[in-house]
XYZ file of C-alpha atoms in Angstrom:
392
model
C -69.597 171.240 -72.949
C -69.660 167.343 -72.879
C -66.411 166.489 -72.775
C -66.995 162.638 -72.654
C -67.423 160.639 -76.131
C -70.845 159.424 -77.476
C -71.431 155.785 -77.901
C -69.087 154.735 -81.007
C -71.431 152.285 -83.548
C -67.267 151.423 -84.341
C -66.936 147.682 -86.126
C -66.160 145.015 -83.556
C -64.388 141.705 -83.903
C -63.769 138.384 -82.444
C -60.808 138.554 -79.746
C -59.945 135.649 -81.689
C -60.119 137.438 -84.847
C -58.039 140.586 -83.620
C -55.413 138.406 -82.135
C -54.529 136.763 -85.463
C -54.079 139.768 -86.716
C -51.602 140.496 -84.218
C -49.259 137.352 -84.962
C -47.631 138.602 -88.225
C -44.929 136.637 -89.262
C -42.644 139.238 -88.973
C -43.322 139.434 -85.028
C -43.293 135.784 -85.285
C -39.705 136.266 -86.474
C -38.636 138.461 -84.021
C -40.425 136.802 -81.433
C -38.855 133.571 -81.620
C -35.277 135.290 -82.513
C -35.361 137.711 -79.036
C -36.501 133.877 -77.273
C -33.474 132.296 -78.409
C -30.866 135.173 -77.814
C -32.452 135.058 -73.674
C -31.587 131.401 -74.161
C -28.344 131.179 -75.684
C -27.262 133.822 -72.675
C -29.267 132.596 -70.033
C -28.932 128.185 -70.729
C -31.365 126.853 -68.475
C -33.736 128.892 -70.237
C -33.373 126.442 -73.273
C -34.687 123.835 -71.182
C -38.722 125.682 -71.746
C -37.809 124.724 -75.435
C -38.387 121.241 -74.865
C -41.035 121.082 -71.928
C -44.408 120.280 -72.929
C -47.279 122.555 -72.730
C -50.914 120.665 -73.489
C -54.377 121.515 -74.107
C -56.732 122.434 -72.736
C -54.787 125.848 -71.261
C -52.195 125.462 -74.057
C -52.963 125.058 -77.678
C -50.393 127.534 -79.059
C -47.672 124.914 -79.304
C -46.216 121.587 -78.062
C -43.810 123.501 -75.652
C -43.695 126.041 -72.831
C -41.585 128.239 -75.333
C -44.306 128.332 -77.761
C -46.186 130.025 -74.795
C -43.264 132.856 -74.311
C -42.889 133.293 -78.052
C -46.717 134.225 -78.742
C -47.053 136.405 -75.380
C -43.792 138.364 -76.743
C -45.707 138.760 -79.793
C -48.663 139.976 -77.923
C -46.383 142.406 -75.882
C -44.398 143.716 -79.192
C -48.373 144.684 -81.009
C -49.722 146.410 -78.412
C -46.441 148.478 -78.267
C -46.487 148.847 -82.224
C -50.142 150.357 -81.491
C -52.201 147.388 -81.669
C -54.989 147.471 -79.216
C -57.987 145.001 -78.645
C -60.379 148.070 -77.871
C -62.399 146.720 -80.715
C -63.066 143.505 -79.355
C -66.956 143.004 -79.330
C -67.259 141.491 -76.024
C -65.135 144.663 -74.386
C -65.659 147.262 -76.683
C -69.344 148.263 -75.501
C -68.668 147.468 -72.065
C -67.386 150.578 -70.265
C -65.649 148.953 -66.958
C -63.733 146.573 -69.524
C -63.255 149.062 -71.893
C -61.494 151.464 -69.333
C -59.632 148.224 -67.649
C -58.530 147.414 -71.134
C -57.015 150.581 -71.678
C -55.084 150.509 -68.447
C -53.690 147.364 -68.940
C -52.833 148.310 -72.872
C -50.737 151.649 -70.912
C -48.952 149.483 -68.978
C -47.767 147.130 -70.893
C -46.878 150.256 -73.766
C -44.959 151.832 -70.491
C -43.070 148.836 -69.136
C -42.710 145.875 -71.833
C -39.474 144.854 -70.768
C -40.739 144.120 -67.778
C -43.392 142.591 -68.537
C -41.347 140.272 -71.185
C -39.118 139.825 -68.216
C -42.028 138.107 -66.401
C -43.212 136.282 -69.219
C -39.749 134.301 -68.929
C -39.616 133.828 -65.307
C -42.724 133.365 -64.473
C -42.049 129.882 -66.308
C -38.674 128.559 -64.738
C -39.785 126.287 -62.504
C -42.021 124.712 -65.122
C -39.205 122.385 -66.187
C -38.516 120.686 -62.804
C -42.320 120.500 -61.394
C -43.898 118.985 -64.888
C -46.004 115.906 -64.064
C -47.543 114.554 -67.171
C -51.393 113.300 -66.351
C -53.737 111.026 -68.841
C -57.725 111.376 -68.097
C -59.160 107.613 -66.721
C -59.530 105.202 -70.027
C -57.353 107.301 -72.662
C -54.884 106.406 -74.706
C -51.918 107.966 -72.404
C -53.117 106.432 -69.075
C -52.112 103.133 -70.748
C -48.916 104.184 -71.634
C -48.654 104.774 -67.856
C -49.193 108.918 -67.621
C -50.873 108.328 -64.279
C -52.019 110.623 -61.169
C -49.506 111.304 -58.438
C -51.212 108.656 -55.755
C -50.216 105.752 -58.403
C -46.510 106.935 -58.619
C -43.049 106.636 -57.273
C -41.840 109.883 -58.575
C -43.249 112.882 -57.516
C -42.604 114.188 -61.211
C -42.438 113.320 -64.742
C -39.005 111.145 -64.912
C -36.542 111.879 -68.078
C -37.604 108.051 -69.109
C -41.482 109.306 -69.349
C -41.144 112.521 -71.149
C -38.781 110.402 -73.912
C -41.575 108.092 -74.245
C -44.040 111.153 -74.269
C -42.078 113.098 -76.935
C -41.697 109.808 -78.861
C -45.762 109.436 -79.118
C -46.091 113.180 -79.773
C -44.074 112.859 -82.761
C -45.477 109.688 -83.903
C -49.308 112.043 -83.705
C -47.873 114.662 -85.764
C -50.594 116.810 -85.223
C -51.415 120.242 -83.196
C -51.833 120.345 -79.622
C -55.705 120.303 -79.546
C -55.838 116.981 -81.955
C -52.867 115.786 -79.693
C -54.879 116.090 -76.501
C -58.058 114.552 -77.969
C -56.040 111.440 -79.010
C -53.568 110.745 -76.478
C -55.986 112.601 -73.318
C -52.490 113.840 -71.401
C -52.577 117.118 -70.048
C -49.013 118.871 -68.580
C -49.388 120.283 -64.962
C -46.944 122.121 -62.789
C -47.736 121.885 -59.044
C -46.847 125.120 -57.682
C -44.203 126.301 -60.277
C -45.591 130.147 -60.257
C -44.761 130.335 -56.624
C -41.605 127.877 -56.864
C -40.037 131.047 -58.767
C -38.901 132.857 -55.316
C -36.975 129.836 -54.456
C -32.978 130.252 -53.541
C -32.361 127.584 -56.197
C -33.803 130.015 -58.609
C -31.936 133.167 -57.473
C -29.309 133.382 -60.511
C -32.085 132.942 -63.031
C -34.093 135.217 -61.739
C -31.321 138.148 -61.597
C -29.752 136.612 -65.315
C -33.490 137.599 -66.636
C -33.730 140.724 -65.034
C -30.408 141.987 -66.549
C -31.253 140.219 -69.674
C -33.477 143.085 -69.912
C -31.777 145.855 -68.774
C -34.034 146.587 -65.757
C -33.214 147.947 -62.133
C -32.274 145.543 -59.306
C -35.731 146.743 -57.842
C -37.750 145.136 -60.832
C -36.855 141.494 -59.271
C -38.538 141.260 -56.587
C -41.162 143.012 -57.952
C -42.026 140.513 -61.400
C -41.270 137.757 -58.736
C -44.566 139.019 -56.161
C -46.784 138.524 -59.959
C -44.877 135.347 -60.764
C -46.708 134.519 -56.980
C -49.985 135.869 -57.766
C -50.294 135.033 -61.470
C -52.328 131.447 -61.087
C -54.437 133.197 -58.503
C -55.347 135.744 -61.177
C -57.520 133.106 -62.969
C -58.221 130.786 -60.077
C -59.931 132.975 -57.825
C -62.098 133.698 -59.830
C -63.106 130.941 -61.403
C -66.678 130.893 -60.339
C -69.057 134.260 -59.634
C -69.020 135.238 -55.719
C -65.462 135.485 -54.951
C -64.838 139.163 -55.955
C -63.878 139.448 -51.798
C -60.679 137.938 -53.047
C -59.513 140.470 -55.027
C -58.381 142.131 -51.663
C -55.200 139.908 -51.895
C -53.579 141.252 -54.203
C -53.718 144.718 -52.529
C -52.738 143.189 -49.523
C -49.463 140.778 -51.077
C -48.661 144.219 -52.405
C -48.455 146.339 -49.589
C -46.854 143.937 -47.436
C -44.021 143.453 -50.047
C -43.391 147.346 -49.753
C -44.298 147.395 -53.760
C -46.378 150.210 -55.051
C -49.804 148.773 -54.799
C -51.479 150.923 -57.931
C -48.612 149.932 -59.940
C -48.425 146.229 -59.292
C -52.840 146.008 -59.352
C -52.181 147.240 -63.198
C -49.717 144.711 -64.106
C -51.602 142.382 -63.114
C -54.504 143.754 -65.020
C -51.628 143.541 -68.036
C -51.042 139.687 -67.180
C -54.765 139.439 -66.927
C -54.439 140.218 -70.787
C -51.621 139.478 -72.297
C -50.479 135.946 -70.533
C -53.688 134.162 -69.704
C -55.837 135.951 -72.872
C -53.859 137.251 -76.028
C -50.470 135.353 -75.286
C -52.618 131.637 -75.225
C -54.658 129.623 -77.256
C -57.260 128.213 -74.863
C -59.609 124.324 -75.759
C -63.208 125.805 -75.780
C -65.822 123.855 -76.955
C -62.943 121.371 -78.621
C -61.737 124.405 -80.575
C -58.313 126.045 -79.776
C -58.984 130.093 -79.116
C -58.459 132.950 -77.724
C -60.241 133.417 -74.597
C -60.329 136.713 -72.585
C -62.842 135.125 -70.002
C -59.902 135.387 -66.955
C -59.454 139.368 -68.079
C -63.188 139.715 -67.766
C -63.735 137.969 -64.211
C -60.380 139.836 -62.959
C -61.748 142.777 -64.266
C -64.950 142.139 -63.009
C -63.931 141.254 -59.235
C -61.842 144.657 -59.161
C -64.507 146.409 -59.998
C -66.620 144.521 -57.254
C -63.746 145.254 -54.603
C -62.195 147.988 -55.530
C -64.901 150.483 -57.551
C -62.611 153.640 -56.829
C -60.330 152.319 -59.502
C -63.023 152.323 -62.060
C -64.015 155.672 -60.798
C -60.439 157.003 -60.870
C -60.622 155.847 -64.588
C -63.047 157.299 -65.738
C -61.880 160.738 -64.069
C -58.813 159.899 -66.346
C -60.416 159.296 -69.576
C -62.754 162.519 -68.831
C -59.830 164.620 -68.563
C -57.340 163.150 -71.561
C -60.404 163.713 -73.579
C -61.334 167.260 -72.180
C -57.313 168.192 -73.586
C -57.379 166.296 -76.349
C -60.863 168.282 -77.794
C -59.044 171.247 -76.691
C -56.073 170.494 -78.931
C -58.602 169.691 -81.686
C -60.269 172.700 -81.206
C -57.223 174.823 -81.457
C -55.793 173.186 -84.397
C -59.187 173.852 -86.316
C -58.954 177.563 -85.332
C -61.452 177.281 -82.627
C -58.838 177.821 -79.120
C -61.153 180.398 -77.022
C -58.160 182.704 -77.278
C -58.275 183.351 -80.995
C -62.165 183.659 -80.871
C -62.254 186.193 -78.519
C -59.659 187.833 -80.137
C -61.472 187.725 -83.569
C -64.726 188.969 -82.224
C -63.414 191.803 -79.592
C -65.166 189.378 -77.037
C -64.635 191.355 -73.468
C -63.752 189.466 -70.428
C -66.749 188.090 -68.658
C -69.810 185.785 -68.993
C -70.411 187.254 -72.445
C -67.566 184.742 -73.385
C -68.935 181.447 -72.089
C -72.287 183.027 -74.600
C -69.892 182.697 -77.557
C -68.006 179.471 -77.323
C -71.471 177.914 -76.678
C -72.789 179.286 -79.887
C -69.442 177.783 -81.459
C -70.266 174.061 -80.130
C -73.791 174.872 -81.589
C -72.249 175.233 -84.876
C -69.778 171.821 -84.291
C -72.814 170.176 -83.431
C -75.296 171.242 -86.256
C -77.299 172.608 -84.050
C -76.668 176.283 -85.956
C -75.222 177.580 -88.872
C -73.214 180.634 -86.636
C -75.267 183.383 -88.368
C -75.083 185.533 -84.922
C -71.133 185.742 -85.690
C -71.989 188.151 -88.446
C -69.019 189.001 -90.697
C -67.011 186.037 -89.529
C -69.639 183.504 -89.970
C -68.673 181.713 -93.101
C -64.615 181.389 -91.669
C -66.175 180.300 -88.445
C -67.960 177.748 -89.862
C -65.318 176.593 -91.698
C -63.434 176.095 -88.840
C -66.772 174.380 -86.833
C -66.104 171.975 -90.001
C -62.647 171.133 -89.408
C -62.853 170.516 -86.204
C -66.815 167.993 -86.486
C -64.253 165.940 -88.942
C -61.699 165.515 -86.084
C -63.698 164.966 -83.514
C -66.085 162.596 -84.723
C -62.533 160.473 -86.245
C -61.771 160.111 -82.222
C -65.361 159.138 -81.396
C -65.134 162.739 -79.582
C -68.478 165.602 -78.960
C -68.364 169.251 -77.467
């Protein structure tokens, strides 16, 4: 018996498409309500509600809270069931398809933790922001100049007043916003600044915020570390060597190296694709390119986690067309029962016979008196597997 599923001719959509079907306003609701209850409790949190964010990495909203807010939203679907296996860029690609699937598992096993990293991954954001105009635009002559042309190290209070003051003035989205004014936010090393003493307290506040184990701190902290490396390494073909890192941060942390490759996988997905809206070709999307290249250089470096994968999916779907099978009538057990089968190879003969009559391959004639209940059961069970994309 094939226990593995034939190719699915399933509809596929835009990522873009499936996202926006994600942000209901009802999550939207919820999202931004669970933001401000971390803030009220946790106050220098309330300082991400006023840092800007800019195109062309952030087009979901003015401010780094916008960011939190839609990657909550993204972490909240995919626990509600959503899933982006449909995309049409993953969905006929079996290495992203599989990756997807992990990451989707991980994030449905562990969201507070992962919402817990979504926060404090951006604390340092506040005190490292440098605001930057491109040479001849409209913000380098308001004075939003490189670092080498500067006093201050970062953005002074003085500059982002007078940056707030023009956004406001724009009154448009971040993607017109950045086309007019050409200023783009950075944060030097603001991922990595989270391990910092200074941000000790905040980083244990969040942690119990959520409810999670001492253990989880230092843990989300080693992906708060990692996370710009995610996209960065892999920002051109030929790196996939790279991917070795991560194993390698992990294990010399003492973390659970399996464990911490999949949440990155998850941040892969749900912080730099679903959770942003990304400037391509001067449009504001969503863009699951960094998923695809992280995806891509594990399975360059590290091939035994595709393989171990797919000996995942092979099995979940050997029990789950066993389940089917039983609840159509068709569990071995019953058959042989029915028919007086005897122990031995005569029985591996019958159920073969049955998946001939699943597949339409036979209309069960050789089960004599029982053929018309059998079939009826062969039936039941072609409905419910073919509804999972699922053959015997």
């Amino acid at each position: 018996m094939d226990f593995l599923a034939k190719p699915e001719h399933r509809l596929t959509r835009s990522a873009h498409a499936l996202v926006e079907e994600m942000l209901s306003e009802s999550r939207l609701i919820a999202a931004r309500d669970q933001f401000a209850a971390i803030a009220q409790g946790i106050p220098s949190i309330s300082a991400l509600s006023t840092t800007p964010q800019t195109a062309p990495r952030h087009c979901e909203g003015p401010f780094v809270a916008d960011h939190i807010v839609r990657a909550f939203v993204a972490i909240d679907a995919i626990v509600e069931g959503g899933s982006m296996r449909n995309c049409e860029d993953i969905a006929t690609d079996p290495v992203l398809s599989l990756a997807l699937l992990d990451a989707e598992d991980a994030i449905r096993d562990y969201p507070d933790a992962f919402r817990a990293f979504v926060v404090m991954h951006n604390i340092a954001k506040p005190d490292r922001l440098l605001l930057v105009a491109n040479a001849g635009s409209a913000g380098e002559k308001e004075g939003f100049v490189r670092s080498n042309r500067r006093s201050d190290e970062y953005s002074t209070s003085s500059e982002l007043h007078r940056y707030d003051k023009m956004r406001r003035a724009h009154n448009g989205d971040n993607t017109s916003w950045f086309a007019e004014s050409g200023i783009v936010a950075i944060y030097d090393d603001a991922d990595r600044a989270v391990i910092a003493p200074q941000y000790a307290e905040i980083r244990a506040a969040i942690i119990r915020c959520f409810d999670l184990e001492y253990a989880y701190e230092k843990f989300i902290a080693e992906l708060c570390w990692s996370h710009d490396d995610v996209e960065e390494f892999f920002a051109t073909p030929g790196n996939e060597s790279e991917f070795g890192v991560f194993a390698a941060r992990a294990g010399k942390a003492g973390l659970n190296v399996e464990k911490f490759l999949d949440a990155l996988l998850a941040i892969a997905l749900i912080d730099h694709g679903v959770g942003r809206l990304n400037l391509v070709n001067d449009r504001a999307q969503t863009d699951l390119g960094i998923f695809h290249r992280f995806v891509s250089a594990e399975h360059a470096a590290m091939p035994e986690r595709f393989a171990a994968r797919e000996a995942r999916q092979a099995h979940a779907r050997k029990l789950r067309i066993k389940a089917i099978l039983g609840d159509s009538g068709l569990a071995p057990e019953a058959i042989f029962a029915l028919l007086k089968t005897p122990i031995g190879p005569e029985r591996g003969v019958v159920m073969e016979h049955v998946y001939q009559v699943i597949r339409g391959e036979s209309k069960g004639e050789v089960f004599a008196d029982h053929t018309e209940h059998l079939r009826e059961c062969a039936h039941r069970a072609q409905k419910l597997l073919a509804a999972e994309g699922l053959s015997v």
